PDB file of C-alpha atoms in Angstrom:
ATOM      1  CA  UNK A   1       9.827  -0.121 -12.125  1.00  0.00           C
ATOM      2  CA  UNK A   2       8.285   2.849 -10.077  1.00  0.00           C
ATOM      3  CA  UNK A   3       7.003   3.330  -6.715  1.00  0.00           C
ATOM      4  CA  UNK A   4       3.810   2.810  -7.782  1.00  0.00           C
ATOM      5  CA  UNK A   5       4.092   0.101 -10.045  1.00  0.00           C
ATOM      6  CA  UNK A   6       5.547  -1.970  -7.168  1.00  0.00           C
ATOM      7  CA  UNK A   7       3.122  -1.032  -4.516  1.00  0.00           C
ATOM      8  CA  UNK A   8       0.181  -2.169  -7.058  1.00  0.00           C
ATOM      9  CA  UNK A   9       2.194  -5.466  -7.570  1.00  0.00           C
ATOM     10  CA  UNK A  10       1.995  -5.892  -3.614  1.00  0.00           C
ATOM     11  CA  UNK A  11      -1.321  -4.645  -3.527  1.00  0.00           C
ATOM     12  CA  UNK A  12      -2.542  -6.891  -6.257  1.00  0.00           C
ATOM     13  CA  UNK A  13      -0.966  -9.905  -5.153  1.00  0.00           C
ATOM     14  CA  UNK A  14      -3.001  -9.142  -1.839  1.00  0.00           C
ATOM     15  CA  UNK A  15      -6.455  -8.038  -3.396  1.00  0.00           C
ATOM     16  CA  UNK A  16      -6.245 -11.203  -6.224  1.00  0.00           C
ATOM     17  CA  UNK A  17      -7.970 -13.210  -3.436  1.00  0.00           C
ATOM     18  CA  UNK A  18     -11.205 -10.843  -3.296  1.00  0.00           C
ATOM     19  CA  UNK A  19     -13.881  -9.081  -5.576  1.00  0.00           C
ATOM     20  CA  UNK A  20     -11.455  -6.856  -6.481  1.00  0.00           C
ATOM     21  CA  UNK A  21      -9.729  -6.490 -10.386  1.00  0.00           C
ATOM     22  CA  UNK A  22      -6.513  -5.154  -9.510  1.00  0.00           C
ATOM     23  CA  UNK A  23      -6.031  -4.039 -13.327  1.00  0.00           C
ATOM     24  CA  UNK A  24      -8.327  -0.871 -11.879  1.00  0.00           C
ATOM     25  CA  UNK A  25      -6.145   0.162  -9.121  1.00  0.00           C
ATOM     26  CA  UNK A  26      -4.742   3.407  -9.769  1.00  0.00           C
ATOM     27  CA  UNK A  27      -2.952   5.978  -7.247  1.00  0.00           C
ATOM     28  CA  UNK A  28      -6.441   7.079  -6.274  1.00  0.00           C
ATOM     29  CA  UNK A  29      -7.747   4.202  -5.380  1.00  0.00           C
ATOM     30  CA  UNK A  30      -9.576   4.005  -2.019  1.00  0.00           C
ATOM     31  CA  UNK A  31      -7.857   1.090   0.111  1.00  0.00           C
ATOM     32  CA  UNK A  32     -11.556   0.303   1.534  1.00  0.00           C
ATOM     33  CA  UNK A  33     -12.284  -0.043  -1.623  1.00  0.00           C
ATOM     34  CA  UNK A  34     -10.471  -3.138  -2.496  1.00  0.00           C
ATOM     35  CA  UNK A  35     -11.965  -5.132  -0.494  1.00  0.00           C
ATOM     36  CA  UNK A  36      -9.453  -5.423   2.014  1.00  0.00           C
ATOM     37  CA  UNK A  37      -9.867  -5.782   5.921  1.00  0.00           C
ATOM     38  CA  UNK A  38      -7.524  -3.995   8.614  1.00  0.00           C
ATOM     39  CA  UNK A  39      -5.587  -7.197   9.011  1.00  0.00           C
ATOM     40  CA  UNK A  40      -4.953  -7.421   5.010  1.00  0.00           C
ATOM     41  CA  UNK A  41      -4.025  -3.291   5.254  1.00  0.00           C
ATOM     42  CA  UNK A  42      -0.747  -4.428   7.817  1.00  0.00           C
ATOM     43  CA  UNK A  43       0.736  -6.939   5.814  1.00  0.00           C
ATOM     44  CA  UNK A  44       0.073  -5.263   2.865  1.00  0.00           C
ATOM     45  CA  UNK A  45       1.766  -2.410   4.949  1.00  0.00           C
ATOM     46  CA  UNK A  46       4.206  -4.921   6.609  1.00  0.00           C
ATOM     47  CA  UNK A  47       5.027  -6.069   2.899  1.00  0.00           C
ATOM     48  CA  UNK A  48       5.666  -2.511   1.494  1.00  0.00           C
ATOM     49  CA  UNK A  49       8.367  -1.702   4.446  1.00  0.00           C
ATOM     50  CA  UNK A  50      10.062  -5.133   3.493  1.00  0.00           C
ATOM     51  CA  UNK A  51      10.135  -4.344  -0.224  1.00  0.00           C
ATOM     52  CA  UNK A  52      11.593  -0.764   0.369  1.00  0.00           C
ATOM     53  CA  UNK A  53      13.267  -1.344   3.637  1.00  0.00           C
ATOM     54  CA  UNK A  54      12.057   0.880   5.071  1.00  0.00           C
ATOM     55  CA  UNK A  55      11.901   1.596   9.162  1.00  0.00           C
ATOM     56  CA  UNK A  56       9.103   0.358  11.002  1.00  0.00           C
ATOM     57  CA  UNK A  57       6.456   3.212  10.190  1.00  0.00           C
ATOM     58  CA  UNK A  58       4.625   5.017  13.231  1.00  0.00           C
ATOM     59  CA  UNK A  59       1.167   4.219  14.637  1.00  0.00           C
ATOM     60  CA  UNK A  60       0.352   7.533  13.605  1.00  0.00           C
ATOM     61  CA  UNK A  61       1.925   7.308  10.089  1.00  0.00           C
ATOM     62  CA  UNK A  62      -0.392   4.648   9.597  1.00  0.00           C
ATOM     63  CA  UNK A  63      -3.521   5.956  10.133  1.00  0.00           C
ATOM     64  CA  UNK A  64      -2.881   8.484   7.548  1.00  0.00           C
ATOM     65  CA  UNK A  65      -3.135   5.730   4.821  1.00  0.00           C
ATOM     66  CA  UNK A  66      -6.287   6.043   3.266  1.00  0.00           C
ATOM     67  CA  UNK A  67      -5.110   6.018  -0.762  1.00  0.00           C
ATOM     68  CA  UNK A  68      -2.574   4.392  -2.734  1.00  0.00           C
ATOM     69  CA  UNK A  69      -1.027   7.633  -2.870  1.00  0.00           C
ATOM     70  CA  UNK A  70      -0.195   7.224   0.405  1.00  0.00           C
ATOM     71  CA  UNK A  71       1.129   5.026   0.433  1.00  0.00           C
ATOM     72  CA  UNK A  72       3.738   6.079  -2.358  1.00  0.00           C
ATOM     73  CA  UNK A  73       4.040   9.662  -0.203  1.00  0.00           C
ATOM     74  CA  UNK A  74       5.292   7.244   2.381  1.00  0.00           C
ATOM     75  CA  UNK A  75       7.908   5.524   0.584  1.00  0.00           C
ATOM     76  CA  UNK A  76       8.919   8.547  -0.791  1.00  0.00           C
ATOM     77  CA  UNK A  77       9.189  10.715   2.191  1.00  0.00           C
ATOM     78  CA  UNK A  78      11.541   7.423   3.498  1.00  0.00           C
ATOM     79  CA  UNK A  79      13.498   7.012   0.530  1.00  0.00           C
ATOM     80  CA  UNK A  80      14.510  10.588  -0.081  1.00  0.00           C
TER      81      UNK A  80
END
């Protein structure tokens, strides 16, 4: 399983609770646009670092995250 494929399993486990078909999220997807509120972004967020152990990501790290891509940039940047 990819990056992304996990990071749409956490984000679908988290959007499955709103108007939201996660079947639709794709790398480009918007994270306003699922539905989610700021306190749904940090554990999503909070989940992510968990499932990649990562290190705690920076305040200003953070307000980067707009897309799922990212998101995935993140990871990626961490994991390399």
């Amino acid at each position: 399983m990819g990056t992304f494929d996990k990071v749409k399993e956490i984000l679908s486990k988290q959007v499955s609770s709103k108007k939201f078909n996660p079947d639709l999220i794709s790398e480009n997807t918007e994270l306003d646009s699922l539905g989610l509120d700021s306190l749904d972004i940090a554990e999503v967020l909070i989940n992510i670092e968990q499932s990649f152990s990562l290190p705690e990501v920076s305040t200003e790290e953070l307000v980067d995250i707009k897309k799922v891509s990212d998101i995935v940039s993140l990871i990626d940047k961490y994991q390399k």
